[in-house]
Amino acid sequence: MGEFSGGRRYFLGALVFLLCHPPAAAARGSRTDGLQHSQSALSGTLPHFLQEPDDAYIIKSNPIKLRCRAQPALQIFFKCNGEWVHQNQHTAMEHADQGTGLKIREVMINVSRQQVEDFHGPEDYWCLCVAWSHLGTSKSRKATVRIAYLRKNFEQEPQGKEVPIKSMIVLHCRPPEGVPAAEVEWLKNEEPISSLEDDNIDTRASHNLIISLARLSDSGNYTCLASNIVAKRRSATATVIVFVNGGWSSWTDWSECNVRCGRGVQKRSRTCTNPAPLNGGAFCEGMSVQKSTCNAPCPVDGGWSEWSQWAECSTECERHRSRDCSAPEPKHGGQLCDGAALDTENCTGGLCTQTGIEGNNDVALYSGLAVGLVTMVLLIAAFMLYRRNQSEYGVDVIDSSALTGGFQSFSFKTARQGNPLLMNSSIQPDLTVSRTYTSPICFPDSMDKELISEPSLFDPLPDLKVKVQSSFMVSLGVSDRAEYHVKSPPQTFPRGLVPDRSAVETLDRKEKSLLIPQGLNPSCTSRPLLRTDGVFGHAGGRLVVPNTGVSLLVPHSAIAEDTTWELHMIISQEDTGPQSEDDSEVLLSPSVTYGPPGLDLSCPISMTIAHCADVSAADWSIRLKRQTQDSGWEEVMTVDEESVSCYCQLESQCCHLLVNRPGRYALVGEALTQAAGKRLKVAAFGSMEPDAVSYSLRVYCVDDTPHAFQEVVSLERGQGGRLLEEPKTLLFRRSSFSLQVSIQDVPQFLWSIKPFTTCQEFTFSQVWCSNQTPLQCAFSLERFSPAANQLSCKISVRQVKGHEQILQVYTTVTENEKDTVPFFTQSDCTITSQTGSRAFKIPPSIRQRICATFDTANAKGKDWQLLAQKLNIERNLCYFAQQASPSAVILNLWEAQHQEKGDLDSLARALEEISKVHCKSSASSCSNEDLDSDYT
């Protein structure tokens, strides 16, 4: 009733308004036809709304305005929530349409936030317009008025996920409740993304983000952004990782059989790189290495067939018979038959009578022989005259055929095999390249059934029977049919030792025991003292400390005949060394002792010691020091200076010394510039902890010498560790910057590592003055699940502002790896010494002739100085000048330099070049005055 009475009241008011303003058509003649026409139109038309009120939202406390406009309209009023809005709250405007002359009325009201909040109806706050004309009323549409807002919390936020490549990614997002409803926008790494720019992305499906085919580039941080007219809201960031599961590459070709004779093993490998696992993807399942048995044909030495029947007697009163090297034929590298294939004998019993010649013809026979003899004499005289013009040597071995004809050239190459420390690694590094250290490791033990029989570095040269050619044959004074025999020695034991089986076993056991200090357990000794012994006589030999780069060469005839010495070599490291107290000098090699102290030798021995200095540039001053009786150290020589007391041939990784006095020696170095560097060996080992959850990954940095790395091997053997990657070499400069070791790319969803432990550091002084002591840092990783048995990561070892090495680790983690995986797969070396000609490359007969040729100077300068020059021994020649046989000492040094190379090509080439020299060598010899001054 209220609404009806109120409406009637406003309606009656409108009628009163119309009555109070009659249309005075008769009184106003000036408004005749047009006005009458308008009144007629007004009386026959309902109001028509030109503008109806729109839905509106109140933002914060700002009121909104609702508008209505209609024609023809006498009055327009708003009605909100069923109640008429008071006339005073209306703002009205009126004007006539210029085209039709009809009245257009426009009304506006304000609606406040308070009005909306005070309304408590079953529906939203609403308003409409009512317009009047003479014919009746018209109502507009309802316009709702709502208070705008946007809540803070999302109804559903996107969740991070890991998905394989080329799969579908769906990120769900339900924005917070709000009026009006919020619109959703997606951000990737804070940059907007749209399906209009990328067909692979759809952002239109119920606010969700859909990526049809996941790509590596789709990895990132995604955020759902909701907004309306009031505010914007951001969801939590969802991290999406697109990972790639590893795939195996194709198998490599099968390797060669690892034995040269009999049953062996060949292998092939593949790598998890097709593709490589990325972003925590699964490692390849299966084995990376396959092994298969193989059978290598054994060498078959040739054998002579039966002699053929004697041929008929020739006119020269000789008959011949022959045989072939075909019973059997030499196969697979077997030796040729030893001996002559043709046999000749006189067929007349010493009385040479030709058919048809009687005794009275003896005069003619002897006349012919005389003529032949004279001719032979003339030919020999002419040839000797020619030789005199070509060379002034009494005994000439300059012709390289002395080497190529006197003995064979061998190439001793070990079979390709993996690093024995790399056990159960998922991806094996390429181990077909040569080893890092060129020093002798050990001699093969023929009594060890586990070792494969291969040609040793020090095996004797086979029995050869080669015809000597050219000037070498003539200079030896042999006939045109002379044969030169090189026989292998019947035994390798010095005179006075019994070469029976028991002696061999005794010596074997002795050498085994001498490798480890008495009373020490090798598994618990952190810095072991290594010792090896051997008995040597007049024939000389070689003594080796296995796996350390240290060896000793005792020259032939250095020990007097009918005399034997038991020589020993000891490698030890102590807290105090030969370096200076102010740290200006650093130890570059292990300290090596050889003896016994009273050893009496007729010529210097050759000792090889590995070092860790980078000698590619002149940045070092390297000195050889010897320990004195009072445990001090004295300088023997500087490598770059002249000396007659000893000789030092410095190479990239080792140093060859010629010394006379037994004692303890070591190499120290003083850095001359900031660019001076020493080589570090970097290696990573790992083992599972007893709790079967933690995995210990240990990184070692040690001076790059074989002996120093053996300390790491000894330590890891006791801990049950395994080598995870082939060790690498890092150049560490004298720049005062530290060494950093960091672990990277650990799979975050499989393994965890304690915060702030991913990078560790060694100070410069710790590394520079390590004195062959290993530096170790450890990383402890924990796996989230026992099923996580694959570990892949990178280890970076770098000097600040210097060089860097990366160790790529791919390994399989097993809980019982200590029980199932041994640390070594090869038995230790037991033979550490060899005696006699087996220890030398150059056969004694050839060596004797070379020394006889070059020890005596001649007019053309082809003496020992030219030999030294051609063998790249060009400095400190005064040392050789004061030796009894300079050529012999030079050859001893050559033997030490080439102990790992099984051929004599370099020596043969040097002799061939010398044979072409026709002028004096440019190398200057030492005068007697120089020698006298050196001695004083």
PDB file of N, CA and C in Angstrom, residues 303-310 319-326 336-344 465 467 481 483 485:
ATOM      1  N   GLY A 303     110.152 -73.420 -38.648  1.00  0.00           N
ATOM      2  CA  GLY A 303     111.010 -74.604 -38.517  1.00  0.00           C
ATOM      3  C   GLY A 303     111.498 -75.071 -39.882  1.00  0.00           C
ATOM      4  N   TRP A 304     112.724 -75.577 -39.904  1.00  0.00           N
ATOM      5  CA  TRP A 304     113.322 -76.003 -41.175  1.00  0.00           C
ATOM      6  C   TRP A 304     112.698 -77.324 -41.648  1.00  0.00           C
ATOM      7  N   SER A 305     112.531 -77.385 -42.925  1.00  0.00           N
ATOM      8  CA  SER A 305     112.141 -78.669 -43.527  1.00  0.00           C
ATOM      9  C   SER A 305     113.391 -79.550 -43.684  1.00  0.00           C
ATOM     10  N   GLU A 306     113.188 -80.771 -44.172  1.00  0.00           N
ATOM     11  CA  GLU A 306     114.326 -81.662 -44.393  1.00  0.00           C
ATOM     12  C   GLU A 306     115.173 -81.126 -45.549  1.00  0.00           C
ATOM     13  N   TRP A 307     116.498 -81.409 -45.457  1.00  0.00           N
ATOM     14  CA  TRP A 307     117.392 -80.998 -46.552  1.00  0.00           C
ATOM     15  C   TRP A 307     116.988 -81.728 -47.837  1.00  0.00           C
ATOM     16  N   SER A 308     117.098 -81.009 -48.913  1.00  0.00           N
ATOM     17  CA  SER A 308     116.854 -81.650 -50.212  1.00  0.00           C
ATOM     18  C   SER A 308     118.049 -82.549 -50.578  1.00  0.00           C
ATOM     19  N   GLN A 309     117.894 -83.316 -51.643  1.00  0.00           N
ATOM     20  CA  GLN A 309     119.004 -84.148 -52.111  1.00  0.00           C
ATOM     21  C   GLN A 309     120.114 -83.255 -52.664  1.00  0.00           C
ATOM     22  N   TRP A 310     121.355 -83.765 -52.568  1.00  0.00           N
ATOM     23  CA  TRP A 310     122.479 -82.992 -53.103  1.00  0.00           C
ATOM     24  C   TRP A 310     122.326 -82.870 -54.625  1.00  0.00           C
ATOM     25  N   ARG A 319     128.709 -78.824 -54.874  1.00  0.00           N
ATOM     26  CA  ARG A 319     127.333 -79.253 -54.998  1.00  0.00           C
ATOM     27  C   ARG A 319     126.511 -78.573 -53.886  1.00  0.00           C
ATOM     28  N   HIS A 320     125.238 -78.451 -54.112  1.00  0.00           N
ATOM     29  CA  HIS A 320     124.375 -77.678 -53.212  1.00  0.00           C
ATOM     30  C   HIS A 320     123.170 -78.504 -52.810  1.00  0.00           C
ATOM     31  N   ARG A 321     122.653 -78.138 -51.645  1.00  0.00           N
ATOM     32  CA  ARG A 321     121.352 -78.637 -51.213  1.00  0.00           C
ATOM     33  C   ARG A 321     120.659 -77.496 -50.440  1.00  0.00           C
ATOM     34  N   SER A 322     119.362 -77.562 -50.316  1.00  0.00           N
ATOM     35  CA  SER A 322     118.605 -76.457 -49.711  1.00  0.00           C
ATOM     36  C   SER A 322     117.497 -77.004 -48.824  1.00  0.00           C
ATOM     37  N   ARG A 323     116.968 -76.126 -48.059  1.00  0.00           N
ATOM     38  CA  ARG A 323     115.825 -76.438 -47.204  1.00  0.00           C
ATOM     39  C   ARG A 323     114.981 -75.169 -47.062  1.00  0.00           C
ATOM     40  N   ASP A 324     113.731 -75.342 -46.688  1.00  0.00           N
ATOM     41  CA  ASP A 324     112.793 -74.222 -46.570  1.00  0.00           C
ATOM     42  C   ASP A 324     112.342 -74.077 -45.125  1.00  0.00           C
ATOM     43  N   CYS A 325     112.030 -72.823 -44.794  1.00  0.00           N
ATOM     44  CA  CYS A 325     111.488 -72.530 -43.452  1.00  0.00           C
ATOM     45  C   CYS A 325     109.981 -72.728 -43.514  1.00  0.00           C
ATOM     46  N   SER A 326     109.581 -73.989 -43.622  1.00  0.00           N
ATOM     47  CA  SER A 326     108.161 -74.284 -43.841  1.00  0.00           C
ATOM     48  C   SER A 326     107.662 -75.444 -43.009  1.00  0.00           C
ATOM     49  N   LEU A 336     111.633 -66.227 -37.458  1.00  0.00           N
ATOM     50  CA  LEU A 336     112.117 -66.942 -38.630  1.00  0.00           C
ATOM     51  C   LEU A 336     113.074 -68.053 -38.200  1.00  0.00           C
ATOM     52  N   CYS A 337     113.315 -68.947 -39.109  1.00  0.00           N
ATOM     53  CA  CYS A 337     114.220 -70.050 -38.811  1.00  0.00           C
ATOM     54  C   CYS A 337     115.641 -69.520 -38.625  1.00  0.00           C
ATOM     55  N   ASP A 338     116.348 -70.128 -37.698  1.00  0.00           N
ATOM     56  CA  ASP A 338     117.724 -69.742 -37.412  1.00  0.00           C
ATOM     57  C   ASP A 338     118.662 -70.687 -38.160  1.00  0.00           C
ATOM     58  N   GLY A 339     119.530 -70.134 -38.990  1.00  0.00           N
ATOM     59  CA  GLY A 339     120.467 -70.953 -39.746  1.00  0.00           C
ATOM     60  C   GLY A 339     120.406 -70.642 -41.237  1.00  0.00           C
ATOM     61  N   ALA A 340     121.179 -71.380 -41.993  1.00  0.00           N
ATOM     62  CA  ALA A 340     121.274 -71.138 -43.432  1.00  0.00           C
ATOM     63  C   ALA A 340     120.284 -72.011 -44.177  1.00  0.00           C
ATOM     64  N   ALA A 341     119.728 -71.449 -45.227  1.00  0.00           N
ATOM     65  CA  ALA A 341     118.797 -72.205 -46.062  1.00  0.00           C
ATOM     66  C   ALA A 341     119.527 -72.953 -47.179  1.00  0.00           C
ATOM     67  N   LEU A 342     120.786 -72.623 -47.412  1.00  0.00           N
ATOM     68  CA  LEU A 342     121.546 -73.237 -48.497  1.00  0.00           C
ATOM     69  C   LEU A 342     122.845 -73.793 -47.942  1.00  0.00           C
ATOM     70  N   ASP A 343     123.163 -75.016 -48.309  1.00  0.00           N
ATOM     71  CA  ASP A 343     124.385 -75.666 -47.836  1.00  0.00           C
ATOM     72  C   ASP A 343     125.215 -76.052 -49.055  1.00  0.00           C
ATOM     73  N   THR A 344     126.500 -75.804 -48.986  1.00  0.00           N
ATOM     74  CA  THR A 344     127.423 -76.067 -50.110  1.00  0.00           C
ATOM     75  C   THR A 344     128.619 -76.861 -49.594  1.00  0.00           C
ATOM     76  N   LYS A 465     120.144 -63.462 -37.154  1.00  0.00           N
ATOM     77  CA  LYS A 465     121.217 -63.833 -38.075  1.00  0.00           C
ATOM     78  C   LYS A 465     121.007 -63.009 -39.324  1.00  0.00           C
ATOM     79  N   LYS A 467     122.689 -60.627 -42.454  1.00  0.00           N
ATOM     80  CA  LYS A 467     123.869 -60.320 -43.242  1.00  0.00           C
ATOM     81  C   LYS A 467     124.197 -58.843 -43.120  1.00  0.00           C
ATOM     82  N   ARG A 481     130.522 -62.940 -47.272  1.00  0.00           N
ATOM     83  CA  ARG A 481     129.455 -63.857 -46.872  1.00  0.00           C
ATOM     84  C   ARG A 481     129.363 -63.954 -45.348  1.00  0.00           C
ATOM     85  N   GLU A 483     128.275 -63.501 -41.548  1.00  0.00           N
ATOM     86  CA  GLU A 483     126.978 -63.421 -40.874  1.00  0.00           C
ATOM     87  C   GLU A 483     127.214 -62.920 -39.465  1.00  0.00           C
ATOM     88  N   HIS A 485     125.753 -62.646 -35.682  1.00  0.00           N
ATOM     89  CA  HIS A 485     124.840 -63.324 -34.771  1.00  0.00           C
ATOM     90  C   HIS A 485     124.712 -62.512 -33.497  1.00  0.00           C
TER      91      HIS A 485
END
